[in-house]
Short mmCIF file of N, CA, C and O in Angstrom, two decimals:
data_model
loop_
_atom_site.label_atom_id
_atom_site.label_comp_id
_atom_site.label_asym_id
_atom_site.label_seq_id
_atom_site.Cartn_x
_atom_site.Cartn_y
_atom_site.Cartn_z
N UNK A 1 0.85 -1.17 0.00
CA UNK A 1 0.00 0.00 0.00
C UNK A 1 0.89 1.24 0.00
O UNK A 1 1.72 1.46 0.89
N UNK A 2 0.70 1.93 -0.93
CA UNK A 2 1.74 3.25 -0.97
C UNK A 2 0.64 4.41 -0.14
O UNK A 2 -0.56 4.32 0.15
N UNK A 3 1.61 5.43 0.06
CA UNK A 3 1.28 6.55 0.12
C UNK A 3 0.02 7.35 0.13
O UNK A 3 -0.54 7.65 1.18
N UNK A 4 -0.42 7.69 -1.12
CA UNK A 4 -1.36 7.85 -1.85
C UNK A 4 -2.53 7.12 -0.67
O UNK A 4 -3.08 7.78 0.21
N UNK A 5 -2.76 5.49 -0.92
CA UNK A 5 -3.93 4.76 -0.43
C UNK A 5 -4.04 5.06 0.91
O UNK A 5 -5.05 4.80 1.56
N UNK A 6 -2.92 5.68 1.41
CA UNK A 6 -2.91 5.65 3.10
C UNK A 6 -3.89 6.95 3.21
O UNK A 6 -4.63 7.07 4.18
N UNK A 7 -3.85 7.74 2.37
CA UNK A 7 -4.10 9.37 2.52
C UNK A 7 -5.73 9.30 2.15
O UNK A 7 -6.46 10.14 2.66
N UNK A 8 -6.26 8.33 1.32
CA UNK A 8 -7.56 8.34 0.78
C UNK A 8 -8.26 7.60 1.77
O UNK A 8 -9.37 7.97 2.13
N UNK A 9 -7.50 6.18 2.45
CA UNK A 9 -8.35 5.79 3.39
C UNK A 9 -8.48 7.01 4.95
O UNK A 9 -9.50 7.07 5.62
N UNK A 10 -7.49 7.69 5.18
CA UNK A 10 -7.73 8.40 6.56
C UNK A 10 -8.71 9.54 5.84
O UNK A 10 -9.78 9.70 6.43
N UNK A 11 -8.53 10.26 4.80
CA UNK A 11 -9.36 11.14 4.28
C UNK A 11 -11.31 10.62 4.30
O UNK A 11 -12.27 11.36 4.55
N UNK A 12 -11.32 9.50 4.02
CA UNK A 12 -12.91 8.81 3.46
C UNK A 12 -12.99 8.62 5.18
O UNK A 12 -14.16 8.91 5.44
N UNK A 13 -12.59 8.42 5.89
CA UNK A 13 -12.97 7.96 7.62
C UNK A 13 -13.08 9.56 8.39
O UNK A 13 -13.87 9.69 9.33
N UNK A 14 -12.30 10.68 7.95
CA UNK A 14 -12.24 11.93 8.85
C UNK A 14 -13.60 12.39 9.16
O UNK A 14 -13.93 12.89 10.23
N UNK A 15 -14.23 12.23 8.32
CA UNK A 15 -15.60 12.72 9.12
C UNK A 15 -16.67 12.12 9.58
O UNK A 15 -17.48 12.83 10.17
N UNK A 16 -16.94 10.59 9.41
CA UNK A 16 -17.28 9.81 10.66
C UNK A 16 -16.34 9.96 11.96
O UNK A 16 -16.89 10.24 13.03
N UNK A 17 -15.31 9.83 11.93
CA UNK A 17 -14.19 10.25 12.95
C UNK A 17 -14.82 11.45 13.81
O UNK A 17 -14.74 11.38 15.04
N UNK A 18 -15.09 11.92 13.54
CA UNK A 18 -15.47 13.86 13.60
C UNK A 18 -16.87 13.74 13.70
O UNK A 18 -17.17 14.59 14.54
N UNK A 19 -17.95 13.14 13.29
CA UNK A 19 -19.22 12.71 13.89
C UNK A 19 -19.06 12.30 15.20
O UNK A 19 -19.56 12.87 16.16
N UNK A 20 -18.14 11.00 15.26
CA UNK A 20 -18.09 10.47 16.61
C UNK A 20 -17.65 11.05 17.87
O UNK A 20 -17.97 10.72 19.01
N UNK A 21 -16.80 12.05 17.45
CA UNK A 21 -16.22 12.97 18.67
C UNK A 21 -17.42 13.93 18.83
O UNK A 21 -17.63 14.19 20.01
N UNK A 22 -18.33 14.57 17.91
CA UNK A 22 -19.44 15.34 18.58
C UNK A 22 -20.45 14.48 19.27
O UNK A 22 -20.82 14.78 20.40
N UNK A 23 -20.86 13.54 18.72
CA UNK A 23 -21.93 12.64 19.55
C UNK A 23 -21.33 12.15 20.35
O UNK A 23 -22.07 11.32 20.88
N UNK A 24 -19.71 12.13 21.13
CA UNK A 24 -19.85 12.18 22.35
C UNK A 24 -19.63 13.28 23.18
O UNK A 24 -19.70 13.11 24.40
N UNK A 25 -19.40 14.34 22.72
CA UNK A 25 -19.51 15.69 23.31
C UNK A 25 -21.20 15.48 24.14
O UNK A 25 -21.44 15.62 25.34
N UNK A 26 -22.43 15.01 22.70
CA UNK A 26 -23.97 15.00 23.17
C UNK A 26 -24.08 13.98 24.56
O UNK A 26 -24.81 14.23 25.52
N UNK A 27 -23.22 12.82 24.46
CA UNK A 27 -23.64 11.84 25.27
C UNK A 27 -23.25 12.02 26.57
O UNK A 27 -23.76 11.77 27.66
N UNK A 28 -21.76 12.76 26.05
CA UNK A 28 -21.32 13.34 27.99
C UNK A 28 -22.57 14.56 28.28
O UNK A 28 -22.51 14.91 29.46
N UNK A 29 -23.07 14.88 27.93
CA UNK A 29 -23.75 16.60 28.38
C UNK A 29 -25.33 15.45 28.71
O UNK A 29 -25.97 15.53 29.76
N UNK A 30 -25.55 14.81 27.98
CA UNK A 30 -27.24 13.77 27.94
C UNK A 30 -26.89 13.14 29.53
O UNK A 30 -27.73 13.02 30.42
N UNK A 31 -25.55 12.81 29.62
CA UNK A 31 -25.40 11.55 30.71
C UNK A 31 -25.43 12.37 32.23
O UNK A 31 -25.94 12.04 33.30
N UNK A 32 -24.64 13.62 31.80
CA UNK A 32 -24.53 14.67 33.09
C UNK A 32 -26.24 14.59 33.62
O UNK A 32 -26.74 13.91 34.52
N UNK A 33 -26.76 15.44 32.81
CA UNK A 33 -28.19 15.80 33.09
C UNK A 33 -29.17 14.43 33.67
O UNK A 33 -30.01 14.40 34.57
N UNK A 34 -28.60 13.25 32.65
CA UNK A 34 -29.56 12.11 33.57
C UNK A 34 -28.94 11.69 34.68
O UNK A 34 -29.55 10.76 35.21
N UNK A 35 -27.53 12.16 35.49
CA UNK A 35 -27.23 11.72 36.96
C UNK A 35 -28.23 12.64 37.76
O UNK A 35 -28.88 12.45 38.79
N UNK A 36 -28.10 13.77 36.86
CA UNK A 36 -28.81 14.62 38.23
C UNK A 36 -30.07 14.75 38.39
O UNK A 36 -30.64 15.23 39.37
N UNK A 37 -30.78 14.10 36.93
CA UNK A 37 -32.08 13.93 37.50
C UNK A 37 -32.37 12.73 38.38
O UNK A 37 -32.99 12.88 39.43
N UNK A 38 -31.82 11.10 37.84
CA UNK A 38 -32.14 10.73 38.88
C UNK A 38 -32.00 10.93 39.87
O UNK A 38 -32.93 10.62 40.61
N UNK A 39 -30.44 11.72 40.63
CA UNK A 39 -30.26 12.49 42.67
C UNK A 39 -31.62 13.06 42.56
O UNK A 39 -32.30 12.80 43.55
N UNK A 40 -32.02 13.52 41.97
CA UNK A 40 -33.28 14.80 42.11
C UNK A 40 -33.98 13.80 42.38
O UNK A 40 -34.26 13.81 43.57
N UNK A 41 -34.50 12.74 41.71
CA UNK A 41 -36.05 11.72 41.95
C UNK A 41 -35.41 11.05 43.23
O UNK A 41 -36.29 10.84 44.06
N UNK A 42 -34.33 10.72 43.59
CA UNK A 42 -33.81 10.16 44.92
C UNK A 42 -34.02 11.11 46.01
O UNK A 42 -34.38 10.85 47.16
N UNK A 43 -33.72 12.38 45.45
CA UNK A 43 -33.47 13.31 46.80
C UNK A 43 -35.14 13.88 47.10
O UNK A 43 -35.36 14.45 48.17
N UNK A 44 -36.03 13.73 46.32
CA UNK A 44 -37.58 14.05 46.10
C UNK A 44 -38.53 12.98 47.00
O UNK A 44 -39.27 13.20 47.95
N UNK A 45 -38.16 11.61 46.23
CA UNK A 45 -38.55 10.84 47.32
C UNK A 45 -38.70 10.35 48.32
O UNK A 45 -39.57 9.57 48.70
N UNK A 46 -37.44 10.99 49.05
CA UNK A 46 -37.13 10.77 50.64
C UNK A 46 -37.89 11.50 51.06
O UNK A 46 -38.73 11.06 51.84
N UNK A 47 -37.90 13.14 50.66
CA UNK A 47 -38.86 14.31 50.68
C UNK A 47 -40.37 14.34 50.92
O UNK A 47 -41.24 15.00 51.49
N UNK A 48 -40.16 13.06 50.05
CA UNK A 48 -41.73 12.52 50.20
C UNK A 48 -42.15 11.76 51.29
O UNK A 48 -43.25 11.90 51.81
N UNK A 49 -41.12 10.80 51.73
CA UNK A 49 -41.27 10.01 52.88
C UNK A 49 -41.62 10.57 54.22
O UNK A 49 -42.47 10.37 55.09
N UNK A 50 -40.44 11.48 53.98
CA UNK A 50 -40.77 12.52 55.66
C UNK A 50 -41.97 13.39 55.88
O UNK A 50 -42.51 13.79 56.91
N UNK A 51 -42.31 13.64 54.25
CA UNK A 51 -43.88 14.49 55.10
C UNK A 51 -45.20 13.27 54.97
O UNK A 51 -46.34 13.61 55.27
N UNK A 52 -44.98 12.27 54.62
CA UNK A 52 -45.66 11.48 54.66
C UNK A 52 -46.61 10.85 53.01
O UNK A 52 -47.58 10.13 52.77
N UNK A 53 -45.76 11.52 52.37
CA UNK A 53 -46.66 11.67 51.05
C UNK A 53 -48.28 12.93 51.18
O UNK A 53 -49.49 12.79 51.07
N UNK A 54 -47.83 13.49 51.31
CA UNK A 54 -49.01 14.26 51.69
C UNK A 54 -49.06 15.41 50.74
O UNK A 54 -50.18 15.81 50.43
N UNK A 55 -47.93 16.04 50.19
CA UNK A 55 -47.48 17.22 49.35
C UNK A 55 -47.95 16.58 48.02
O UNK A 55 -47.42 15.51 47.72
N UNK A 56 -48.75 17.02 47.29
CA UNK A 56 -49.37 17.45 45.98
C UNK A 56 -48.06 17.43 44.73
O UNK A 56 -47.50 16.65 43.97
N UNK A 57 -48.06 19.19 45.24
CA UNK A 57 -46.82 19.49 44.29
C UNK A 57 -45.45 18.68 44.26
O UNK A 57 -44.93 18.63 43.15
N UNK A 58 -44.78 18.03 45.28
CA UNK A 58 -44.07 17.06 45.56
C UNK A 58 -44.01 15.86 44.67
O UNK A 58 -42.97 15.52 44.11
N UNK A 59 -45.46 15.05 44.53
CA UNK A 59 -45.85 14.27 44.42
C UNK A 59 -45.49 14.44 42.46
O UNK A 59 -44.96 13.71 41.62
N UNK A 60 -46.07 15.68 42.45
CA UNK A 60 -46.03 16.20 40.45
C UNK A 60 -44.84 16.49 40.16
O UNK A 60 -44.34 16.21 39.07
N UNK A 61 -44.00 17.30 41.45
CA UNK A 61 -42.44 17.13 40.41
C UNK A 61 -41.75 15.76 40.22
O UNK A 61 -41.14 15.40 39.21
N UNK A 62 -41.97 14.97 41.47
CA UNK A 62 -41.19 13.80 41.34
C UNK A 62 -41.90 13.15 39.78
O UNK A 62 -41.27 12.48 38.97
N UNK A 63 -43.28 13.54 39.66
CA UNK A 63 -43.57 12.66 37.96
C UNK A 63 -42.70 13.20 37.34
O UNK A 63 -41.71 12.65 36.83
N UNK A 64 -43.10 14.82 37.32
CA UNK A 64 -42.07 15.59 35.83
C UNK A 64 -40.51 15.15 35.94
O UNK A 64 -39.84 15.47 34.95
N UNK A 65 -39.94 14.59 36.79
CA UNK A 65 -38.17 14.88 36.87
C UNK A 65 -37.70 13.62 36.81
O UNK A 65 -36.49 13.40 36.79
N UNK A 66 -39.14 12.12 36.78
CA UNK A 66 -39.05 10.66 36.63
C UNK A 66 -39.93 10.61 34.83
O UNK A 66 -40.27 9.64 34.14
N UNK A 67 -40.04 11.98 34.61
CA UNK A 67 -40.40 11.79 33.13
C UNK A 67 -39.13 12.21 32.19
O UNK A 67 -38.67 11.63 31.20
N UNK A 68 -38.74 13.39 32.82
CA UNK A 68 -37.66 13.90 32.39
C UNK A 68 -36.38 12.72 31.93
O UNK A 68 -35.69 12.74 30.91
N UNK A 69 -36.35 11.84 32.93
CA UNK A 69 -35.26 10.74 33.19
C UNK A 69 -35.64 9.76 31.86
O UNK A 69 -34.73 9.12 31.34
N UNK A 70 -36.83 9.67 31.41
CA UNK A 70 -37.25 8.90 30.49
C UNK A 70 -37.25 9.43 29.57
O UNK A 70 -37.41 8.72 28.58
N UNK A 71 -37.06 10.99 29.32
CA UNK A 71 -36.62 11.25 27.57
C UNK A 71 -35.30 11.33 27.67
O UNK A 71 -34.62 11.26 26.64
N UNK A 72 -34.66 11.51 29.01
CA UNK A 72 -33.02 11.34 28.88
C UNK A 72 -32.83 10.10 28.39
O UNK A 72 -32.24 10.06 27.31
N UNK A 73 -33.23 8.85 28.97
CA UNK A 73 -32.76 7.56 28.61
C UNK A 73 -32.69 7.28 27.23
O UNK A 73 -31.65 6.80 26.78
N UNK A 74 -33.77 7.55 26.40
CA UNK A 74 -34.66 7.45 25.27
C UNK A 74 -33.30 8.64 23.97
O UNK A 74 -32.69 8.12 23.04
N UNK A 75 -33.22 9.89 24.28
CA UNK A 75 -32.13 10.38 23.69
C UNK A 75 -30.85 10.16 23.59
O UNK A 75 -30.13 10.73 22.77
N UNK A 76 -30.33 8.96 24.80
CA UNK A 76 -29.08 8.56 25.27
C UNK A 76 -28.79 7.60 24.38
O UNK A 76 -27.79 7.67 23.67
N UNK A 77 -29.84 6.38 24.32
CA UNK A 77 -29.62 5.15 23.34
C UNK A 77 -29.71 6.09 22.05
O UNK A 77 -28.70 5.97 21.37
N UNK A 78 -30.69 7.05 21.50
CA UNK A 78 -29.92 6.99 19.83
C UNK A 78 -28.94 7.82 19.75
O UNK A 78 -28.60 8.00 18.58
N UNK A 79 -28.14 8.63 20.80
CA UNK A 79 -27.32 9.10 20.05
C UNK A 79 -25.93 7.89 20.30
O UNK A 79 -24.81 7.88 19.78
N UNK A 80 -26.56 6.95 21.32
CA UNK A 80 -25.32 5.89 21.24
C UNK A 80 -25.23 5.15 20.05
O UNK A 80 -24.26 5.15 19.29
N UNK A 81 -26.58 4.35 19.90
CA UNK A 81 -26.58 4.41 18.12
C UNK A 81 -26.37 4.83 16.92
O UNK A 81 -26.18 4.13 15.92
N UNK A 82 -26.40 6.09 16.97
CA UNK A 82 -25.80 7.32 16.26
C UNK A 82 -24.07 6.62 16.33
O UNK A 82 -23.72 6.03 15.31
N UNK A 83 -23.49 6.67 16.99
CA UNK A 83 -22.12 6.19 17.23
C UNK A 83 -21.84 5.19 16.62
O UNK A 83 -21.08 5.05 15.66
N UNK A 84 -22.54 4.38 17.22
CA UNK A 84 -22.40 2.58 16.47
C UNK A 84 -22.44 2.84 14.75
O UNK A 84 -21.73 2.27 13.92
N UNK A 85 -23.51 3.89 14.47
CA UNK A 85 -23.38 3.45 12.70
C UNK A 85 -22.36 4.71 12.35
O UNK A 85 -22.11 4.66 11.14
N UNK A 86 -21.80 5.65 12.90
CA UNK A 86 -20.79 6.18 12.83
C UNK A 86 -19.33 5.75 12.46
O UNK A 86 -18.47 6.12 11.66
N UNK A 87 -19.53 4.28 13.95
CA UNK A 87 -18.24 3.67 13.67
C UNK A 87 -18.26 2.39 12.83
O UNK A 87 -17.37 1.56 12.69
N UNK A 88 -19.60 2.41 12.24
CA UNK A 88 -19.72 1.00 11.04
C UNK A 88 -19.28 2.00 9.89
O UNK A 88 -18.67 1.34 9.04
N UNK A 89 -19.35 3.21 9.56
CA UNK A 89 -19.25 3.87 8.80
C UNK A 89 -18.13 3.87 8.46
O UNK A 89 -17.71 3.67 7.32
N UNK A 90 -17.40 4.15 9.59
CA UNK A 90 -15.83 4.17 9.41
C UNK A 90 -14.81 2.91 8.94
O UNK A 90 -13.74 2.97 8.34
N UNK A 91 -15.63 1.64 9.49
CA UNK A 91 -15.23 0.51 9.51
C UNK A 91 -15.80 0.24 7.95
O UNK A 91 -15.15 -0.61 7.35
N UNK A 92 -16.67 0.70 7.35
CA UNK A 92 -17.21 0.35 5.95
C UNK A 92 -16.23 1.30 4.82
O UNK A 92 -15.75 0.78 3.81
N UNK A 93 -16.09 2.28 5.04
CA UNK A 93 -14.95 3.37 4.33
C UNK A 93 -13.44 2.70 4.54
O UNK A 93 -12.66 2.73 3.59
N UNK A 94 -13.08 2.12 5.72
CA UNK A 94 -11.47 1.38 5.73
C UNK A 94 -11.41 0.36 4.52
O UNK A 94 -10.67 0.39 3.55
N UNK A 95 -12.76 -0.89 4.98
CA UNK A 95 -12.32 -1.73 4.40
C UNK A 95 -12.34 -2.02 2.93
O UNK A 95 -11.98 -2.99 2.27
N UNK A 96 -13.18 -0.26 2.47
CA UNK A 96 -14.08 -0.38 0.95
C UNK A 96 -12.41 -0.17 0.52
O UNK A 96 -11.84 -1.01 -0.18
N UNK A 97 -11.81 0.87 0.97
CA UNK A 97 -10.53 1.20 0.31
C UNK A 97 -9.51 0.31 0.41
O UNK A 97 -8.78 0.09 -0.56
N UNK A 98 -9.34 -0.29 1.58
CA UNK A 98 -8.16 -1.58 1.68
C UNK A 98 -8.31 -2.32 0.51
O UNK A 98 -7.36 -2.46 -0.27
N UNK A 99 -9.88 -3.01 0.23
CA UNK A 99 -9.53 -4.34 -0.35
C UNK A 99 -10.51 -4.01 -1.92
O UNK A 99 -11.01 -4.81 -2.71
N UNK A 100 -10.50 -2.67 -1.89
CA UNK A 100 -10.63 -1.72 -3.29
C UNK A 100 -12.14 -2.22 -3.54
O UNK A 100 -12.46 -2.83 -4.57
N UNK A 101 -13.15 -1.88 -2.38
CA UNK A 101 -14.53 -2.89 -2.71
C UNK A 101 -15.48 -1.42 -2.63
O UNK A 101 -15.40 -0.57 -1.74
N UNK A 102 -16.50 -1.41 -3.97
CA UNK A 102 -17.71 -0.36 -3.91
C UNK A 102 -18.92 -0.56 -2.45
O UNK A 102 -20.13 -0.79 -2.55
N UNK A 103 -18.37 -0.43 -1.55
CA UNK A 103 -19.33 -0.09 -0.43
C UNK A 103 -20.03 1.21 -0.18
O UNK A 103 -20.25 1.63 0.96
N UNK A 104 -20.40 1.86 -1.32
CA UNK A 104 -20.51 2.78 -1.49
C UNK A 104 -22.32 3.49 -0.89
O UNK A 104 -22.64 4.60 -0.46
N UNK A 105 -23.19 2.12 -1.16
CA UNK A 105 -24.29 2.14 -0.57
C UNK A 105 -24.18 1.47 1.16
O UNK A 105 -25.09 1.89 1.87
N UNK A 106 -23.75 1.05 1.46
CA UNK A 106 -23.38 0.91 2.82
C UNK A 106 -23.24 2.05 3.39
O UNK A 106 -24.02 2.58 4.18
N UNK A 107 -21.96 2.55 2.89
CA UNK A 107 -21.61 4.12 3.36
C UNK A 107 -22.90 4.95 3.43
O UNK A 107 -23.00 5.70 4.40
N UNK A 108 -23.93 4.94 2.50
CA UNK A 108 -24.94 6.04 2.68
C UNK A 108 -25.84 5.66 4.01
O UNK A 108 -26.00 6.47 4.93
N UNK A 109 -26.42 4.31 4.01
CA UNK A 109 -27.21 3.71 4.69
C UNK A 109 -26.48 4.26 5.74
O UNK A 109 -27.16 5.12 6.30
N UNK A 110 -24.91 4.04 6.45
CA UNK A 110 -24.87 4.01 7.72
C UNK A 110 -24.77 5.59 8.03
O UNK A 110 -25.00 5.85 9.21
N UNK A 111 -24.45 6.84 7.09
CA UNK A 111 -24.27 7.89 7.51
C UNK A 111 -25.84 8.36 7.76
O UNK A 111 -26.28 8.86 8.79
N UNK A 112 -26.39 8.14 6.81
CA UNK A 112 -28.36 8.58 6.98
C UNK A 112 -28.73 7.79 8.08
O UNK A 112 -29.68 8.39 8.59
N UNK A 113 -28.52 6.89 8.68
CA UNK A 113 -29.08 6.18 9.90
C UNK A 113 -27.95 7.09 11.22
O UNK A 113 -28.39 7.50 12.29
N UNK A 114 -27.03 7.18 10.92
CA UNK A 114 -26.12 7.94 11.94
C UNK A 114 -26.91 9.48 12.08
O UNK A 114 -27.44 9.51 13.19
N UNK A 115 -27.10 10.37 11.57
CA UNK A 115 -27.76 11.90 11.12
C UNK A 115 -28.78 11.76 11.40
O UNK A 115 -29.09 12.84 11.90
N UNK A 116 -29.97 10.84 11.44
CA UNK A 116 -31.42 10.34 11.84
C UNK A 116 -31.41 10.48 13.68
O UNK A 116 -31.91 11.11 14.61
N UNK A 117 -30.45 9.41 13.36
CA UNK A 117 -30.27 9.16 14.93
C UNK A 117 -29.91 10.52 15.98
O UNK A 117 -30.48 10.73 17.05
N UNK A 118 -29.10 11.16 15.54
CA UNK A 118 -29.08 12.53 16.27
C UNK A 118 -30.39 13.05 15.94
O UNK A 118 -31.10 12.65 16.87
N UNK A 119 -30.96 13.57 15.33
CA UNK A 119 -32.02 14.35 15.33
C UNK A 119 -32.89 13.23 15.63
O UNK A 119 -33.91 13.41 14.97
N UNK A 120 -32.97 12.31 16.20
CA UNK A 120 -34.09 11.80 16.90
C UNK A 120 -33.84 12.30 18.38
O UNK A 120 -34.60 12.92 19.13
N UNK A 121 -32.38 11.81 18.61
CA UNK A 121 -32.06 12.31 20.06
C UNK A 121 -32.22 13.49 20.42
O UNK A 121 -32.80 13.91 21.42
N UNK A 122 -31.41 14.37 19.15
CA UNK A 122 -32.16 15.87 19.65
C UNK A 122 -33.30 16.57 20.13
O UNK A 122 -33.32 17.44 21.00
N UNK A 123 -34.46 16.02 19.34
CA UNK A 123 -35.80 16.01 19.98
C UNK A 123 -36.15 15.71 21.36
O UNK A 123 -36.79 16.34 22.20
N UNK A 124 -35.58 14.61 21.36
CA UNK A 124 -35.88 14.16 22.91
C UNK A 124 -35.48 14.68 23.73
O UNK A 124 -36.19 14.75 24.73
N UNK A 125 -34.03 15.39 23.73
CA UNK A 125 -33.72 15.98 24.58
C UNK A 125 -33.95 17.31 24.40
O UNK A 125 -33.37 17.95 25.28
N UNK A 126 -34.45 17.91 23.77
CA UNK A 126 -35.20 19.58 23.29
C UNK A 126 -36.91 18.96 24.22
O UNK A 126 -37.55 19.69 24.97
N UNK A 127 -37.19 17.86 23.98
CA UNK A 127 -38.70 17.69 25.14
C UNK A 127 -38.14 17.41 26.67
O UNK A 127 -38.90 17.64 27.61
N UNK A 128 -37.17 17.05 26.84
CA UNK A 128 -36.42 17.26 28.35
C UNK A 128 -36.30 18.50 28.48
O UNK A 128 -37.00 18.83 29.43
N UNK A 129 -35.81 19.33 28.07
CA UNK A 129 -35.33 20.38 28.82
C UNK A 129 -36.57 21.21 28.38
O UNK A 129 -36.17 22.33 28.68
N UNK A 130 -37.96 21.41 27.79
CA UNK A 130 -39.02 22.00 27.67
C UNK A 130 -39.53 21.41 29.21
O UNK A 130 -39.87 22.20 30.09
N UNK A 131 -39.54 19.91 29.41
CA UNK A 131 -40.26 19.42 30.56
C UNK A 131 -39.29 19.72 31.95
O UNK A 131 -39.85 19.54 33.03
N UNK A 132 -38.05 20.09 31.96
CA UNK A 132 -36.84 20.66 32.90
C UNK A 132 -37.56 22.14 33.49
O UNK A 132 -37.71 22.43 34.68
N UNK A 133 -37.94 22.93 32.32
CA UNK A 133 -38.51 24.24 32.65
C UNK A 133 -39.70 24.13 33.37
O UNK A 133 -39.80 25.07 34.16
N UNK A 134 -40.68 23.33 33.40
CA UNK A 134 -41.89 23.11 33.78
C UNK A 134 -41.64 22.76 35.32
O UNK A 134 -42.38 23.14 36.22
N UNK A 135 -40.55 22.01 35.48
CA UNK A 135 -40.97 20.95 36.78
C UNK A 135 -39.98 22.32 37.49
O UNK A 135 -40.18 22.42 38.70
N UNK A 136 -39.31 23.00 37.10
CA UNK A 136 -38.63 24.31 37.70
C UNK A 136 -39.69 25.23 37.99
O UNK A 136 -39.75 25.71 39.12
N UNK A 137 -40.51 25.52 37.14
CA UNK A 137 -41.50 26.31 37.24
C UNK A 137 -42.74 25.82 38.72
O UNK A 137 -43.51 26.44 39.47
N UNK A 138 -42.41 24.71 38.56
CA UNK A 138 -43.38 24.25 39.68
C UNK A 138 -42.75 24.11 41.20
O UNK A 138 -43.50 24.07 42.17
N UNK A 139 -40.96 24.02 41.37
CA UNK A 139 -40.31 24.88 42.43
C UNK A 139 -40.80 25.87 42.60
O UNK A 139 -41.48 26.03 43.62
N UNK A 140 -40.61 27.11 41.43
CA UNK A 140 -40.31 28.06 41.90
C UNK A 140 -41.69 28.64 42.62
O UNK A 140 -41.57 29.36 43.61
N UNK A 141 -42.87 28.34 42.16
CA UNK A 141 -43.96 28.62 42.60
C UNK A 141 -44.23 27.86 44.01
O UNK A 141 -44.97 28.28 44.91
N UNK A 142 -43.72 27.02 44.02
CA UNK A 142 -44.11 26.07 45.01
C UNK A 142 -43.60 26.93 46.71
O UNK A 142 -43.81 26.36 47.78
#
């Protein structure tokens, strides 16, 4: 393998490469936010214990911040998926060029399923942090 082939295979991988480092930029910032919601549903429920379950509003944030936790989860798996066909992507671009093979529809499939997958996650986590404001809103009033 000369030169040349070395430069076309790192070139055809740089930007799955470069996908994968932003979707985990998303997954560290997704993962932060779901530790602290679940402390929050931990630290809520004890909350709950000591007044006896008796608090209303109590009772509605712990839903909103145990709902919240469920579009975190839900945005977490696709942008981990997002990754996975990121790094099939990459793994489909090495081996198309190593062994000189048209994987050329592979390559699309896994980048359009990779790009899907974030903007699925994105959503989810754009309805977390719409439902973040709400269950804040119901502190602050509270």
């Amino acid at each position: 393998m000369n030169h040349i082939d070395f430069t076309l295979i790192l070139s055809s991988a740089l930007t799955p490469i470069t996908l994968i480092s932003g979707v985990g930029l998303l997954l560290l910032t997704m993962s932060a936010r779901y530790d602290h919601t679940t402390a929050r549903v931990r630290q809520l429920l004890h909350a709950d214990e000591m007044t006896g379950g008796t608090d209303p509003h109590l009772d509605e944030a712990i839903e909103l911040i145990f709902h919240r936790a469920e579009l975190l989860h839900k945005a977490i798996l696709f942008v981990v998926l997002s990754a996975a066909c990121a790094g099939l992507l990459v793994l489909t671009s090495t081996l198309g060029a190593i062994f000189g093979l048209d994987l050329d529809t592979a390559k699309h499939v896994f980048l359009l399923a990779s790009v899907a997958m974030i903007v699925i996650s994105t959503a989810y986590f754009s309805l977390e942090v719409g439902t973040s404001l709400k269950a804040l809103g119901i502190s602050v009033h509270h």
